[in-house]
Tab-separated table of C-alpha atoms in Angstrom:
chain	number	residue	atom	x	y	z
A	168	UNK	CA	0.000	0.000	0.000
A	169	UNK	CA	1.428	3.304	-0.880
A	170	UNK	CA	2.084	5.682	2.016
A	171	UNK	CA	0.589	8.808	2.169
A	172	UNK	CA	3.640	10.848	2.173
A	173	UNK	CA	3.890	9.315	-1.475
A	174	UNK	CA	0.968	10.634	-2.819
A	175	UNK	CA	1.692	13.903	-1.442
A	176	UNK	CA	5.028	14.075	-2.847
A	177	UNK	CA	4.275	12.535	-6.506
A	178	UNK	CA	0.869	14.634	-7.051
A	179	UNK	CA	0.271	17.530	-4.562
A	180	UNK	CA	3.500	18.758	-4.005
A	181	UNK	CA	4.123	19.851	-7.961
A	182	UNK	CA	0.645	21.080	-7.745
A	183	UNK	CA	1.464	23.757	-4.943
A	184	UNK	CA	5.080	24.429	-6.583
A	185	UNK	CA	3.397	25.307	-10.271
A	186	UNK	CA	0.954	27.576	-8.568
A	187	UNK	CA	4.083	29.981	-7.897
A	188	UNK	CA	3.118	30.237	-4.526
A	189	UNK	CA	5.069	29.870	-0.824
A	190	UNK	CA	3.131	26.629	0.637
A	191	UNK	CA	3.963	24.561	3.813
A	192	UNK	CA	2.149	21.709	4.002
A	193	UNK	CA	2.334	18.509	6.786
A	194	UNK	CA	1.181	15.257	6.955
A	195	UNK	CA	-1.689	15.703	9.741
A	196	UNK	CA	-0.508	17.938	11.540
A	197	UNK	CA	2.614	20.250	12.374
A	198	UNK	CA	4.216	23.341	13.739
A	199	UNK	CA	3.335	26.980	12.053
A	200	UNK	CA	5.788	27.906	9.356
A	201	UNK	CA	6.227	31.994	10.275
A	202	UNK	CA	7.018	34.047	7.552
A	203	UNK	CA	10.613	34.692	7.068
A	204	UNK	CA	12.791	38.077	6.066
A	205	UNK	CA	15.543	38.509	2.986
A	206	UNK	CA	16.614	41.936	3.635
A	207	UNK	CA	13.437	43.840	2.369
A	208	UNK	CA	11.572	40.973	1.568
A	209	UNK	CA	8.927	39.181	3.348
A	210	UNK	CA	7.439	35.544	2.572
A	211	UNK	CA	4.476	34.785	3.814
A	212	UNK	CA	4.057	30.893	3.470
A	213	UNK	CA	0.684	29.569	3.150
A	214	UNK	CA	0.411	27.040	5.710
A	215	UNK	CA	-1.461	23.636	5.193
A	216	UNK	CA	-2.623	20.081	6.660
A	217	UNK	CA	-3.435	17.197	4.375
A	218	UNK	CA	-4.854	14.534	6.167
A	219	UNK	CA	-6.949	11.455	5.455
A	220	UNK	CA	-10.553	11.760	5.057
A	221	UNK	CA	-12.036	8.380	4.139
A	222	UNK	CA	-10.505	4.883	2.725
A	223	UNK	CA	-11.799	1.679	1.405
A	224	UNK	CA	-9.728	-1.301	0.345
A	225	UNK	CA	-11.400	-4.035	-1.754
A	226	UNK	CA	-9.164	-7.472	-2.732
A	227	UNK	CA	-8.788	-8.704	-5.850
A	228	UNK	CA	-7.234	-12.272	-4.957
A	229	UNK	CA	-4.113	-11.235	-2.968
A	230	UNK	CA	-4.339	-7.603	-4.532
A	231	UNK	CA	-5.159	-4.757	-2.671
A	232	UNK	CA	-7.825	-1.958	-4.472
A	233	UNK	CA	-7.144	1.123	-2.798
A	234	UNK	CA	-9.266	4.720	-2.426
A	235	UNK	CA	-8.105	7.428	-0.426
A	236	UNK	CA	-9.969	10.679	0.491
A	237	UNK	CA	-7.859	13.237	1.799
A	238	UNK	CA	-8.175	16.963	2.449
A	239	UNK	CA	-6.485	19.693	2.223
A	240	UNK	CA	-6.509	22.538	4.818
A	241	UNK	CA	-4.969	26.301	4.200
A	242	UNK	CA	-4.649	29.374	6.098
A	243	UNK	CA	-4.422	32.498	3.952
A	244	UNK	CA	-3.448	35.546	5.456
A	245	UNK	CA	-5.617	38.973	5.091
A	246	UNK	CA	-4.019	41.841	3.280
A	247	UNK	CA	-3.862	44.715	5.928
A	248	UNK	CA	-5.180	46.838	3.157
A	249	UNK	CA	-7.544	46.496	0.875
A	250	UNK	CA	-7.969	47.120	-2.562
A	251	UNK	CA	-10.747	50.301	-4.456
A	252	UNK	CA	-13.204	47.450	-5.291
A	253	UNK	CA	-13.384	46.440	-1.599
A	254	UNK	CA	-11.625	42.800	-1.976
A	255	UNK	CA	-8.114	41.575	-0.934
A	256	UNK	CA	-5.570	40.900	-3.378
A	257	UNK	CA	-3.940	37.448	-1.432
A	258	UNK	CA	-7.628	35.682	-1.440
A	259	UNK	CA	-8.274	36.653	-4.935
A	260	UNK	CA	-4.591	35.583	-5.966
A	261	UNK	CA	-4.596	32.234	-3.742
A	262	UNK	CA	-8.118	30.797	-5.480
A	263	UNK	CA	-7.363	31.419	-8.665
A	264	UNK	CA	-3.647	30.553	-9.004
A	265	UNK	CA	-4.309	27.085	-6.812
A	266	UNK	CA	-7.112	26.507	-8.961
A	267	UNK	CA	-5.233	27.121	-12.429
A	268	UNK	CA	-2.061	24.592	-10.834
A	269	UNK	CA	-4.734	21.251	-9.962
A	270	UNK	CA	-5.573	22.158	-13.449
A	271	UNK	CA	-2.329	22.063	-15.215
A	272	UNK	CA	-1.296	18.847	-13.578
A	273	UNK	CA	-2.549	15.176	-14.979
A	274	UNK	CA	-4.426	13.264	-12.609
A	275	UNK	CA	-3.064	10.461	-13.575
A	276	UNK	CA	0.342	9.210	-12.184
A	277	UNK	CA	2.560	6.312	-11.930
A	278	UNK	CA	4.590	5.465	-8.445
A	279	UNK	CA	6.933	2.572	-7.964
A	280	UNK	CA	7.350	1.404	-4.421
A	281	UNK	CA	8.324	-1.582	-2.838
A	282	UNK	CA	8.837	-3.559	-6.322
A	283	UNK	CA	5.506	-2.607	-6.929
A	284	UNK	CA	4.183	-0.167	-9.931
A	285	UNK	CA	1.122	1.691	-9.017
A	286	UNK	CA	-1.100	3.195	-11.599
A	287	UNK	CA	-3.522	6.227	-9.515
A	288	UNK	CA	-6.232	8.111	-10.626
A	289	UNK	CA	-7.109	11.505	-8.950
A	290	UNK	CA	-10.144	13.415	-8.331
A	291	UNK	CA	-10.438	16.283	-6.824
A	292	UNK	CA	-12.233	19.200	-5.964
A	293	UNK	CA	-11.882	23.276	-5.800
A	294	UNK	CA	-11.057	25.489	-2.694
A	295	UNK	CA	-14.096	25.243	-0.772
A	296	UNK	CA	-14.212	28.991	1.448
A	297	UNK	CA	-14.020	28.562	4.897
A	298	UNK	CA	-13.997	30.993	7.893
A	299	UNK	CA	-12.581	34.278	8.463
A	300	UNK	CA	-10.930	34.608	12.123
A	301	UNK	CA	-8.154	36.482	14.053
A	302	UNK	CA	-5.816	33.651	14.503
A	303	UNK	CA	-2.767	33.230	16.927
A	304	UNK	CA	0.506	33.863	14.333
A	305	UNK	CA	-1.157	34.905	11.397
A	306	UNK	CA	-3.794	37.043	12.582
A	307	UNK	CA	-6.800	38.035	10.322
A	308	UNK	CA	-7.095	34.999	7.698
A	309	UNK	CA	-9.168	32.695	6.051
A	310	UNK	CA	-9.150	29.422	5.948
A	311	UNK	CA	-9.552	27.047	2.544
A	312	UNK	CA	-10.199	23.148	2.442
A	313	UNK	CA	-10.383	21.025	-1.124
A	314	UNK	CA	-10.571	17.312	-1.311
A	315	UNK	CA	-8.365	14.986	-3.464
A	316	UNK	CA	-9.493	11.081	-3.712
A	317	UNK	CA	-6.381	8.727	-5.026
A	318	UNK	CA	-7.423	5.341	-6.345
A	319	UNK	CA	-4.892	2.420	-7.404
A	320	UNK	CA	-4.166	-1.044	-7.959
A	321	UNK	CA	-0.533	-2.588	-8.529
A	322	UNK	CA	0.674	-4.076	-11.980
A	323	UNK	CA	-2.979	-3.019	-13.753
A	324	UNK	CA	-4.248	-1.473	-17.078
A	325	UNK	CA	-6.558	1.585	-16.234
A	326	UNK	CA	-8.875	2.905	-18.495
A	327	UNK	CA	-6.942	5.859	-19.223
A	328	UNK	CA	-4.384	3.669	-20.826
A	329	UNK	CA	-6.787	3.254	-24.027
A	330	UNK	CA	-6.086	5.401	-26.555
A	331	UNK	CA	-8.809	5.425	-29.202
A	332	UNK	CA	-9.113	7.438	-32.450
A	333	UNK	CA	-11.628	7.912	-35.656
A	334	UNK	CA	-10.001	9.282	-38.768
A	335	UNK	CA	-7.154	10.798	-36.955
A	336	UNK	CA	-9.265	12.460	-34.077
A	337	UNK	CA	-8.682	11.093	-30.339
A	338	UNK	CA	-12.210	10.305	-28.442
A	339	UNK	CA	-11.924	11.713	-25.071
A	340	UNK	CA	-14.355	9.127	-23.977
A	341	UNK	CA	-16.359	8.832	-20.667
A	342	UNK	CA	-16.649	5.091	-21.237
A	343	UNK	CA	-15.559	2.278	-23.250
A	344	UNK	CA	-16.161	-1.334	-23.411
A	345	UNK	CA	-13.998	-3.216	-26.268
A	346	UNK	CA	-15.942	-6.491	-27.155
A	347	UNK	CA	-15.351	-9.611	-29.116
A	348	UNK	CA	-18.517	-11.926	-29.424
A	349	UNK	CA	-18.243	-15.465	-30.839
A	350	UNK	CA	-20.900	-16.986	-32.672
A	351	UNK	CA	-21.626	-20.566	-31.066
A	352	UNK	CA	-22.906	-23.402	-32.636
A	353	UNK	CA	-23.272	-26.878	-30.861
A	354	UNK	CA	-21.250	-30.097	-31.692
A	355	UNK	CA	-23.602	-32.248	-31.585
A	356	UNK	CA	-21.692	-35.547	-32.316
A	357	UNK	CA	-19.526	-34.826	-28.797
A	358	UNK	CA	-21.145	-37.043	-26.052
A	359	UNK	CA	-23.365	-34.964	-23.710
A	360	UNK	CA	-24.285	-35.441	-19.767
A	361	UNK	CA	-27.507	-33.800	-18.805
A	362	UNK	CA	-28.093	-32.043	-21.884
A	363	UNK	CA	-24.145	-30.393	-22.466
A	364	UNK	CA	-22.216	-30.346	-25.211
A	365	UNK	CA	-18.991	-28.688	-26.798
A	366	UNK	CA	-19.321	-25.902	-28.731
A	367	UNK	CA	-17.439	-24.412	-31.659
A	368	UNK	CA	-16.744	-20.993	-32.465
A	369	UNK	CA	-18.126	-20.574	-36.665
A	370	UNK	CA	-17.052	-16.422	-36.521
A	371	UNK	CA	-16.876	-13.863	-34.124
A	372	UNK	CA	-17.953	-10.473	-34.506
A	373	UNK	CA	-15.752	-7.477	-32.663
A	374	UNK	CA	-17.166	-4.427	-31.797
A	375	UNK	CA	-16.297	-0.961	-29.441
A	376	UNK	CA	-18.500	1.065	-27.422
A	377	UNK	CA	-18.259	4.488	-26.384
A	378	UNK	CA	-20.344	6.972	-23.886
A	379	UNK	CA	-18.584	9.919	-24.544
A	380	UNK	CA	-19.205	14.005	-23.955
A	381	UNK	CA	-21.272	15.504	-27.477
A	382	UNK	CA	-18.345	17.988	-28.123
A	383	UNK	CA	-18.387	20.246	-31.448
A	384	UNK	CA	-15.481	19.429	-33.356
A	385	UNK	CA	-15.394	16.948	-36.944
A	386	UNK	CA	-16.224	14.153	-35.042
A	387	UNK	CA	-19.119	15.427	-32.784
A	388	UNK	CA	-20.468	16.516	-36.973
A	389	UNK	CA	-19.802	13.356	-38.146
A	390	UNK	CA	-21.863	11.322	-35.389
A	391	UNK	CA	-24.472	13.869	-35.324
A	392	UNK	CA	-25.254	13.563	-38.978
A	393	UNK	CA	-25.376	9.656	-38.522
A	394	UNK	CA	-27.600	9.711	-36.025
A	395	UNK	CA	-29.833	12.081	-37.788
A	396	UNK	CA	-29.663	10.008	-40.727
A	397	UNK	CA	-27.799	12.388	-42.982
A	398	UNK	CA	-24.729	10.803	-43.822
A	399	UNK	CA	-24.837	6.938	-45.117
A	400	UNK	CA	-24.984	4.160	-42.796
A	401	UNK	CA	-22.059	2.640	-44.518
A	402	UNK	CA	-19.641	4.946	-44.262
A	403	UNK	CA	-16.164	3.483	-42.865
A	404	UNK	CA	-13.790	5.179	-40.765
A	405	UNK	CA	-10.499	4.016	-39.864
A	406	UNK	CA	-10.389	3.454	-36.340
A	407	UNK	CA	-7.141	2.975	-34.478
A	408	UNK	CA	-7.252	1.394	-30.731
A	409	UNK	CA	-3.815	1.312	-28.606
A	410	UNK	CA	-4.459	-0.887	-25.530
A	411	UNK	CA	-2.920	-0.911	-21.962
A	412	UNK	CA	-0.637	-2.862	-22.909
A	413	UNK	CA	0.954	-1.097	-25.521
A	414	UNK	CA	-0.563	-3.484	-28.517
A	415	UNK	CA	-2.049	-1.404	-31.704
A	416	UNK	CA	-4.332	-2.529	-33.673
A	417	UNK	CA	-6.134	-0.446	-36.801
A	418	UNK	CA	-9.605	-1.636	-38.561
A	419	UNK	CA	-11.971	0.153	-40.679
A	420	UNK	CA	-14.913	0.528	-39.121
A	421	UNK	CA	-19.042	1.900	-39.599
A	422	UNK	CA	-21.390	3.228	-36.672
A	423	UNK	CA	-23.491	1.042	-35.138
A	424	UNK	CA	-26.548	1.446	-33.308
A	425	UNK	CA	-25.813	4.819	-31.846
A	426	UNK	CA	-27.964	8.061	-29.860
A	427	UNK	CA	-27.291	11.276	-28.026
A	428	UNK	CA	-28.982	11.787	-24.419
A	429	UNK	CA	-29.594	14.830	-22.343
A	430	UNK	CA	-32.001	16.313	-20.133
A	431	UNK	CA	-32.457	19.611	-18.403
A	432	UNK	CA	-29.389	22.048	-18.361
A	433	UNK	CA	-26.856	18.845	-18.495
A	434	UNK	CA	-24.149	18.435	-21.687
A	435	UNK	CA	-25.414	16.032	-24.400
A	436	UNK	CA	-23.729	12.614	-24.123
A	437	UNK	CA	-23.143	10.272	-27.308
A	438	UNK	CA	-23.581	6.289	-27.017
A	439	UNK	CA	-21.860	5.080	-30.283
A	440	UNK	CA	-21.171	1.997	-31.371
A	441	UNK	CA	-18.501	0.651	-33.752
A	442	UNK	CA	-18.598	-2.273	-35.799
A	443	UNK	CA	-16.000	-3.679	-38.594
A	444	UNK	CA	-16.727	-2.499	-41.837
A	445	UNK	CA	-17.425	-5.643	-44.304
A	446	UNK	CA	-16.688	-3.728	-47.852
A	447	UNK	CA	-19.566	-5.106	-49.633
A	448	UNK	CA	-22.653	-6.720	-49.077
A	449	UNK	CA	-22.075	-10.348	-49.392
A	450	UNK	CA	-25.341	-12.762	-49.390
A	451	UNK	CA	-25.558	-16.509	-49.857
A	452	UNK	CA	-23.399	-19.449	-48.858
C-alpha cells in the first residue's frame, strides 16, 4: 500500500510548486511555518494540513484496491489593506492561481514502491471557502479546504491507458467497453451429460462502445449527422485502438446502433457503437 507521504510528494506537491506560490504543508498535523525576512523581503508561506478523510480497500485475490480521500486545509493571510473594489488581493490571488495549478497537472500518475508499480487516478475538488478569524501567528485569515481522492491497484491497465481514435481524431471518452462476441454453434456428435455439449466458435464479430461528452469538433459533426440520418450508414472510418498494454491494432470501421442523451441544463452525451466495416454486401453461402 502506498504511504501517504507518497501521494503527497508525486501529485500535490508539484501542484502547490506550479501555482508559484510559498506553501507549507504537513502530513496531519505540524508546527506553524512563520514568515521569514531577505533583507526587504517578506514571505508569507501559506500554511497547510493534508490529512486522510475516508478509505476503502477491496481485494482482488491477494491484490489490494485502494481509495483514499484526503483533504487539504490552508490558512491564507488577510491583506492589511484592501484594494478600491473592496476585496483583498492574497484571497483573490490564492483561489485562482491554486485553482489554475490542480488544473495544469494530470491526474493520472505512476509510483513505484516496494517492487511494486502503481497506476492512480485523482479526483479532486476546488477550494471550498471557509472561515474568516483572528488567529494566533497569522492574525486576520481565512481558511480554505479542497478534497483529493487517489485510487490504485498494482501491476494493472486503467482505463486511461486506451487510446482510441476515428479518422485521426482522439475520443476523449467517458466510457468504453472493447468487445469480441463469438458466434456458437453446438457439436452435436460430442457425447453430452444432462443435456451439455462442446461448442465451436463458426465467426466472431468485434465491436467498441463508447459513452462519450457531445463535443463540437469533426467528429461530434460526423456522429451527429449519422444519427440524424444524414450521412450513409455505410460509411467506414479508420479506427485505431492502442491498448494498456501497448498493442495497436487499426480496422476500418461503420457506426453502429448509436444516440445522443440529455435532459435539463446537463451536456449532451453520445452512445456510439462501432462495428468492422465488411466492404460489400455479401449474401448466400
Amino acid at each position: 500500500m502506498l504511504k501517504l507521504e507518497t501521494l503527497k510528494k508525486e501529485y500535490i506537491d508539484p501542484i502547490l510548486e506550479s501555482s508559484g506560490l510559498p506553501f507549507k504543508v504537513y502530513l496531519d498535523t505540524g508546527d506553524f511555518h512563520k514568515a521569514i525576512r531577505n533583507g526587504n523581503t517578506v514571505t508569507e508561506f501559506i500554511n497547510g494540513i493534508m490529512a486522510v478523510s475516508g478509505s476503502s480497500v477491496e481485494y482482488a485475490g491477494e491484490q489490494e484496491i485502494v481509495g483514499i480521500s484526503t483533504e487539504l486545509k490552508f490558512l491564507v493571510r488577510v491583506d492589511d489593506d484592501m484594494q478600491a473594489d473592496g476585496s483583498f488581493d492574497s484571497i483573490e490571488k490564492f483561489r485562482d492561481l491554486l485553482s489554475q495549478a490542480f488544473s495544469s497537472v494530470k491526474p493520472k500518475f505512476n509510483v513505484t514502491e516496494d517492487g511494486k508499480t502503481y497506476t492512480v487516478v485523482v479526483a479532486y475538488t476546488l477550494p471550498d471557502t471557509g472561515e474568516r478569524a483572528q488567529r494566533s501567528g497569522i492574525g486576520d485569515s481565512l481558511s480554505y479546504s479542497c478534497s483529493v481522492y487517489f485510487a490504485y491497484l498494482a501491476n494493472s491497465i486503467n482505463a486511461t491507458d486506451v487510446k482510441i481514435t476515428i479518422d485521426g481524431e482522439e475520443i476523449n471518452f467517458l466510457a468504453v467497453g472493447i468487445t469480441r462476441r463469438p458466434s456458437i454453434i453446438a457439436n452435436l456428435y460430442t457425447d453430452n451429460v444432462n443435456g451439455e455439449s462442446a461448442t465451436y466458435s463458426e465467426s466472431a464479430a468485434f465491436a467498441v462502445d463508447l459513452t462519450m461528452p457531445a463535443f463540437i469538433s469533426s467528429l461530434g459533426g460526423i456522429l451527429s449527422d449519422y444519427i440524424l440520418g444524414i450521412s450513409d450508414s455505410n460509411e467506414p472510418h479508420t479506427v485505431v485502438i492502442t491498448y494498456g498494454n501497448g498493442t495497436t491494432i487499426t480496422k476500418q470501421m461503420i457506426f453502429g446502433e448509436s444516440k445522443g442523451d440529455g435532459q435539463g441544463i446537463e451536456n449532451v452525451r453520445y452512445t456510439v457503437s462501432l462495428i468492422p466495416y465488411a466492404g460489400e454486401a455479401v449474401t448466400g453461402g
